[in-house]
Amino acid sequence: MRGRRKKSILLASFIVVCLFLSFLIFHNALETNQVEEGQVSAQPVLEGDQTKKTVAPENEAKPKRALPSPSPKKNFTIVIDPGHQHHANNDQEPVAPGSKETKGKVSSGTSGISTAKPEYELTLEAGLILEELLSERGFEVVLTRKENEVDISNKERAEMANEHQADLFIRLHADGSDDSTVKGFHILTPAEGHPMFNQSFEASKVIFSAVQRDQSIDTNGISFRSDITGFNWSKVPTLLIEMGFMTNQEDDQNLSDPNYLRKLMTDVAEGVVAYSK
Ligand SMILES: [Zn+2]
């Protein structure tokens, strides 16, 4: 009797241990599964509609993670041109294909009235921030330059955008004026007659609205231009962002503030996301 009882106790203990182990394995599997799903939902998802599908919670108790910003279409390429360069090149180039009118290849731009920062340095700083913000949002991003010591004409910059078949060619500049009270963010867009007039104007409007919503940034409109070499040689939608006036003390100091510049570029990036939809 004692032997059989001992066997029963052993058997019962064995069953309890087995049940406990099964519970542990099952519980662990559940946890692993949750982590993997969480990681998947944290990945940038390229197709907007799939974002909802991927993160649709099957179980409300699962941890929710912050969603990435609305994602652009797949393979949406942005070419960013940080305007100007350290040394101007005054050799001439046609302002448009087939045009007899010429302009200097590239200038060194304006400079800050109180910071003395050259425009070509500011546009590169802004370009590198915008590259980072757009890459994070899933765009393919190409910069026409990553250094100040380059020699790339405005026509050549447009041709780089054409070669990359850019979905949008964004040119970054800051303005200068004889009147130091003139200030504010504005956008230049190709005038009617440009082969990409409609798409460029649409992008300009959407990006302008995104910046205008930001109460901390002064905005003063969109201008149509037919005299800009970098527009006229572009076969892709394009626009030129004038981030502010470096000849205005407030704009100049704001643009040299890394937080202000990042905020402005974040607004621009959100505008690009909206345009890409
Ligand atoms: Zn400029």
Short mmCIF file of C-alpha atoms and ligand atoms in Angstrom, two decimals:
data_model
loop_
_atom_site.label_atom_id
_atom_site.label_comp_id
_atom_site.label_asym_id
_atom_site.label_seq_id
_atom_site.Cartn_x
_atom_site.Cartn_y
_atom_site.Cartn_z
CA MET A 1 0.00 0.00 0.00
CA ARG A 2 2.75 2.44 0.94
CA GLY A 3 4.53 1.80 -2.40
CA ARG A 4 1.35 2.46 -4.43
CA ARG A 5 0.62 5.57 -2.40
CA LYS A 6 4.15 6.80 -2.95
CA LYS A 7 3.74 6.19 -6.69
CA SER A 8 0.42 8.11 -6.68
CA ILE A 9 2.05 11.04 -4.89
CA LEU A 10 4.95 10.99 -7.33
CA LEU A 11 2.54 10.85 -10.30
CA ALA A 12 0.45 13.69 -8.89
CA SER A 13 3.58 15.77 -8.27
CA PHE A 14 4.77 15.02 -11.80
CA ILE A 15 1.42 16.19 -13.24
CA VAL A 16 1.53 19.37 -11.15
CA VAL A 17 5.09 20.12 -12.31
CA CYS A 18 4.10 19.44 -15.93
CA LEU A 19 1.09 21.76 -15.64
CA PHE A 20 3.25 24.44 -14.07
CA LEU A 21 5.90 24.12 -16.80
CA SER A 22 3.22 24.25 -19.54
CA PHE A 23 1.82 27.41 -17.95
CA LEU A 24 5.28 28.97 -17.84
CA ILE A 25 6.01 28.13 -21.50
CA PHE A 26 2.59 29.38 -22.65
CA HIS A 27 2.85 32.59 -20.66
CA ASN A 28 6.35 33.26 -21.95
CA ALA A 29 5.19 32.66 -25.54
CA LEU A 30 2.42 35.24 -25.07
CA GLU A 31 4.85 37.82 -23.77
CA THR A 32 7.32 37.24 -26.60
CA ASN A 33 4.47 37.62 -29.08
CA GLN A 34 3.42 40.93 -27.58
CA VAL A 35 6.92 42.37 -27.76
CA GLU A 36 7.25 41.36 -31.41
CA GLU A 37 3.94 42.94 -32.32
CA GLY A 38 4.91 46.09 -30.46
CA GLN A 39 8.14 46.24 -32.41
CA VAL A 40 6.35 45.79 -35.69
CA SER A 41 3.99 48.64 -34.91
CA ALA A 42 6.94 50.87 -34.06
CA GLN A 43 8.50 50.33 -37.51
CA PRO A 44 7.77 53.02 -40.08
CA VAL A 45 5.07 51.66 -42.36
CA LEU A 46 5.18 53.01 -45.87
CA GLU A 47 1.60 52.60 -47.06
CA GLY A 48 -0.78 54.84 -45.14
CA ASP A 49 -3.64 52.32 -45.21
CA GLN A 50 -1.48 49.51 -43.91
CA THR A 51 -0.57 51.51 -40.82
CA LYS A 52 -4.02 50.91 -39.40
CA LYS A 53 -4.02 47.24 -40.37
CA THR A 54 -0.61 46.57 -38.84
CA VAL A 55 -1.36 48.17 -35.52
CA ALA A 56 -5.07 47.24 -35.25
CA PRO A 57 -5.22 45.97 -31.66
CA GLU A 58 -6.66 42.47 -31.41
CA ASN A 59 -6.56 42.83 -27.69
CA GLU A 60 -7.13 46.23 -26.08
CA ALA A 61 -4.86 45.27 -23.17
CA LYS A 62 -1.77 45.19 -25.41
CA PRO A 63 0.60 48.10 -24.88
CA LYS A 64 0.04 50.90 -27.38
CA ARG A 65 2.99 52.67 -28.89
CA ALA A 66 3.10 56.13 -30.44
CA LEU A 67 2.45 55.90 -34.17
CA PRO A 68 4.97 57.43 -36.57
CA SER A 69 3.79 60.56 -38.45
CA PRO A 70 1.50 59.92 -41.42
CA SER A 71 3.69 58.06 -43.89
CA PRO A 72 4.39 59.02 -47.49
CA LYS A 73 3.99 56.91 -50.60
CA LYS A 74 6.67 54.31 -51.25
CA ASN A 75 9.81 55.56 -52.96
CA PHE A 76 8.81 59.21 -52.83
CA THR A 77 12.06 61.02 -53.59
CA ILE A 78 12.85 64.50 -52.34
CA VAL A 79 15.88 66.37 -53.64
CA ILE A 80 16.91 69.17 -51.28
CA ASP A 81 19.12 71.97 -52.55
CA PRO A 82 20.79 74.00 -49.81
CA GLY A 83 21.09 77.28 -51.74
CA HIS A 84 24.41 78.90 -52.69
CA GLN A 85 27.97 77.86 -51.77
CA HIS A 86 31.06 79.43 -50.21
CA HIS A 87 32.53 80.89 -53.41
CA ALA A 88 30.28 82.38 -56.06
CA ASN A 89 30.78 81.31 -59.67
CA ASN A 90 29.98 84.24 -61.97
CA ASP A 91 30.43 82.34 -65.22
CA GLN A 92 27.20 82.59 -67.15
CA GLU A 93 24.58 79.94 -67.90
CA PRO A 94 21.20 80.19 -69.70
CA VAL A 95 18.29 81.01 -67.35
CA ALA A 96 16.13 78.45 -69.17
CA PRO A 97 16.56 75.71 -71.79
CA GLY A 98 16.99 77.42 -75.19
CA SER A 99 17.15 80.91 -73.64
CA LYS A 100 19.67 83.52 -74.79
CA GLU A 101 19.34 85.28 -71.44
CA THR A 102 22.04 84.28 -68.99
CA LYS A 103 22.78 84.62 -65.28
CA GLY A 104 25.78 83.89 -63.05
CA LYS A 105 26.04 80.16 -62.28
CA VAL A 106 25.73 80.52 -58.52
CA SER A 107 26.18 83.23 -55.89
CA SER A 108 27.20 83.08 -52.26
CA GLY A 109 23.93 84.63 -51.06
CA THR A 110 23.18 87.15 -48.35
CA SER A 111 24.29 87.18 -44.70
CA GLY A 112 22.86 87.82 -41.24
CA ILE A 113 22.56 91.48 -40.20
CA SER A 114 23.31 90.68 -36.56
CA THR A 115 24.82 87.17 -36.66
CA ALA A 116 26.92 87.75 -39.81
CA LYS A 117 26.16 84.12 -40.68
CA PRO A 118 26.47 83.54 -44.43
CA GLU A 119 23.30 82.31 -46.16
CA TYR A 120 25.13 79.30 -47.66
CA GLU A 121 25.96 78.07 -44.12
CA LEU A 122 22.39 78.52 -42.91
CA THR A 123 20.88 76.73 -45.92
CA LEU A 124 23.22 73.75 -45.39
CA GLU A 125 22.30 73.55 -41.69
CA ALA A 126 18.61 73.64 -42.61
CA GLY A 127 19.11 71.12 -45.43
CA LEU A 128 20.78 68.59 -43.14
CA ILE A 129 17.95 68.94 -40.58
CA LEU A 130 15.31 68.58 -43.29
CA GLU A 131 17.11 65.53 -44.70
CA GLU A 132 16.99 63.89 -41.26
CA LEU A 133 13.30 64.75 -40.70
CA LEU A 134 12.20 63.53 -44.14
CA SER A 135 14.24 60.31 -43.89
CA GLU A 136 12.57 59.60 -40.53
CA ARG A 137 9.22 59.99 -42.27
CA GLY A 138 10.12 57.35 -44.87
CA PHE A 139 11.16 59.51 -47.84
CA GLU A 140 14.12 58.90 -50.11
CA VAL A 141 16.22 62.05 -49.68
CA VAL A 142 19.08 63.39 -51.78
CA LEU A 143 21.04 66.58 -51.08
CA THR A 144 22.64 68.52 -53.93
CA ARG A 145 25.49 69.39 -51.57
CA LYS A 146 26.70 68.46 -48.09
CA GLU A 147 29.61 70.91 -47.97
CA ASN A 148 30.12 74.62 -48.50
CA GLU A 149 33.24 74.18 -50.63
CA VAL A 150 31.56 73.02 -53.81
CA ASP A 151 31.01 74.44 -57.28
CA ILE A 152 27.55 73.45 -58.49
CA SER A 153 25.56 75.88 -60.65
CA ASN A 154 21.82 76.44 -60.26
CA LYS A 155 21.21 74.70 -63.61
CA GLU A 156 23.29 71.72 -62.46
CA ARG A 157 21.32 71.54 -59.19
CA ALA A 158 18.05 71.33 -61.15
CA GLU A 159 19.59 68.67 -63.38
CA MET A 160 20.45 66.62 -60.27
CA ALA A 161 16.77 66.72 -59.28
CA ASN A 162 15.83 65.64 -62.84
CA GLU A 163 18.34 62.77 -62.80
CA HIS A 164 16.90 61.48 -59.53
CA GLN A 165 13.39 61.86 -60.96
CA ALA A 166 12.51 63.71 -57.79
CA ASP A 167 8.88 63.82 -56.75
CA LEU A 168 9.73 67.20 -55.27
CA PHE A 169 12.77 69.48 -55.60
CA ILE A 170 12.98 71.72 -52.54
CA ARG A 171 15.37 74.67 -52.66
CA LEU A 172 16.31 76.25 -49.34
CA HIS A 173 17.24 79.93 -49.13
CA ALA A 174 16.97 82.96 -46.86
CA ASP A 175 16.13 86.35 -48.24
CA GLY A 176 17.77 89.76 -48.07
CA SER A 177 16.27 93.21 -48.47
CA ASP A 178 17.43 96.84 -48.40
CA ASP A 179 14.61 97.42 -45.94
CA SER A 180 15.60 95.86 -42.62
CA THR A 181 11.98 95.85 -41.39
CA VAL A 182 10.93 93.34 -44.09
CA LYS A 183 10.66 89.88 -42.53
CA GLY A 184 8.93 86.53 -42.69
CA PHE A 185 8.88 83.09 -44.27
CA HIS A 186 7.73 82.91 -47.88
CA ILE A 187 7.77 80.53 -50.80
CA LEU A 188 8.70 81.09 -54.44
CA THR A 189 6.97 78.83 -56.96
CA PRO A 190 7.39 78.55 -60.75
CA ALA A 191 5.08 80.89 -62.71
CA GLU A 192 2.34 79.64 -65.02
CA GLY A 193 3.82 78.12 -68.19
CA HIS A 194 6.32 75.96 -66.29
CA PRO A 195 5.73 72.28 -67.21
CA MET A 196 5.34 71.48 -63.49
CA PHE A 197 3.32 74.59 -62.61
CA ASN A 198 0.33 72.79 -61.08
CA GLN A 199 2.24 70.26 -58.99
CA SER A 200 4.73 72.90 -57.83
CA PHE A 201 1.99 75.33 -56.83
CA GLU A 202 0.12 72.56 -55.03
CA ALA A 203 3.26 71.62 -53.06
CA SER A 204 3.92 75.31 -52.31
CA LYS A 205 0.39 75.81 -50.97
CA VAL A 206 0.44 72.68 -48.80
CA ILE A 207 3.87 73.43 -47.34
CA PHE A 208 2.99 77.10 -46.83
CA SER A 209 -0.18 76.10 -44.92
CA ALA A 210 1.79 73.73 -42.71
CA VAL A 211 4.16 76.54 -41.75
CA GLN A 212 1.38 79.13 -41.45
CA ARG A 213 -0.37 76.98 -38.82
CA ASP A 214 2.68 77.46 -36.60
CA GLN A 215 1.92 80.61 -34.61
CA SER A 216 5.60 81.14 -33.81
CA ILE A 217 6.53 81.71 -37.45
CA ASP A 218 5.81 84.86 -39.46
CA THR A 219 4.62 84.07 -42.95
CA ASN A 220 4.03 86.35 -45.92
CA GLY A 221 2.85 84.41 -48.93
CA ILE A 222 3.75 82.64 -52.15
CA SER A 223 5.25 84.40 -55.20
CA PHE A 224 5.28 83.17 -58.82
CA ARG A 225 8.63 83.46 -60.58
CA SER A 226 9.70 82.82 -64.18
CA ASP A 227 13.23 84.27 -63.86
CA ILE A 228 14.83 81.59 -61.68
CA THR A 229 17.37 79.33 -63.36
CA GLY A 230 16.91 76.51 -60.84
CA PHE A 231 13.17 76.45 -61.58
CA ASN A 232 13.43 76.76 -65.35
CA TRP A 233 15.76 73.80 -65.75
CA SER A 234 13.73 71.62 -63.41
CA LYS A 235 11.54 68.99 -65.07
CA VAL A 236 10.13 67.95 -61.68
CA PRO A 237 7.83 69.80 -59.24
CA THR A 238 9.86 72.43 -57.44
CA LEU A 239 9.66 75.34 -55.04
CA LEU A 240 12.02 77.64 -53.20
CA ILE A 241 11.66 78.23 -49.50
CA GLU A 242 12.77 81.64 -48.26
CA MET A 243 13.09 80.79 -44.56
CA GLY A 244 13.15 84.42 -43.49
CA PHE A 245 15.04 87.66 -44.09
CA MET A 246 18.63 87.63 -42.89
CA THR A 247 18.57 91.43 -43.23
CA ASN A 248 15.94 91.58 -40.46
CA GLN A 249 17.38 91.28 -36.97
CA GLU A 250 14.58 89.13 -35.53
CA ASP A 251 14.48 86.69 -38.48
CA ASP A 252 18.28 86.51 -38.53
CA GLN A 253 18.52 85.66 -34.84
CA ASN A 254 15.65 83.18 -35.03
CA LEU A 255 17.21 81.35 -37.97
CA SER A 256 20.49 81.01 -36.03
CA ASP A 257 18.60 79.41 -33.13
CA PRO A 258 18.84 75.62 -33.64
CA ASN A 259 15.45 75.05 -31.95
CA TYR A 260 13.69 77.58 -34.18
CA LEU A 261 15.32 76.16 -37.31
CA ARG A 262 14.34 72.60 -36.37
CA LYS A 263 10.77 73.69 -35.65
CA LEU A 264 10.56 75.45 -39.01
CA MET A 265 11.98 72.41 -40.83
CA THR A 266 9.54 70.15 -38.94
CA ASP A 267 6.64 72.26 -40.25
CA VAL A 268 8.09 72.01 -43.77
CA ALA A 269 8.50 68.22 -43.38
CA GLU A 270 4.86 67.86 -42.28
CA GLY A 271 3.86 69.90 -45.33
CA VAL A 272 5.85 67.53 -47.56
CA VAL A 273 4.08 64.55 -45.93
CA ALA A 274 0.69 66.18 -46.67
CA TYR A 275 1.72 66.87 -50.31
CA SER A 276 2.92 63.28 -50.80
CA LYS A 277 -0.52 61.85 -49.98
ZN ZN B 1 19.43 82.70 -51.57
#
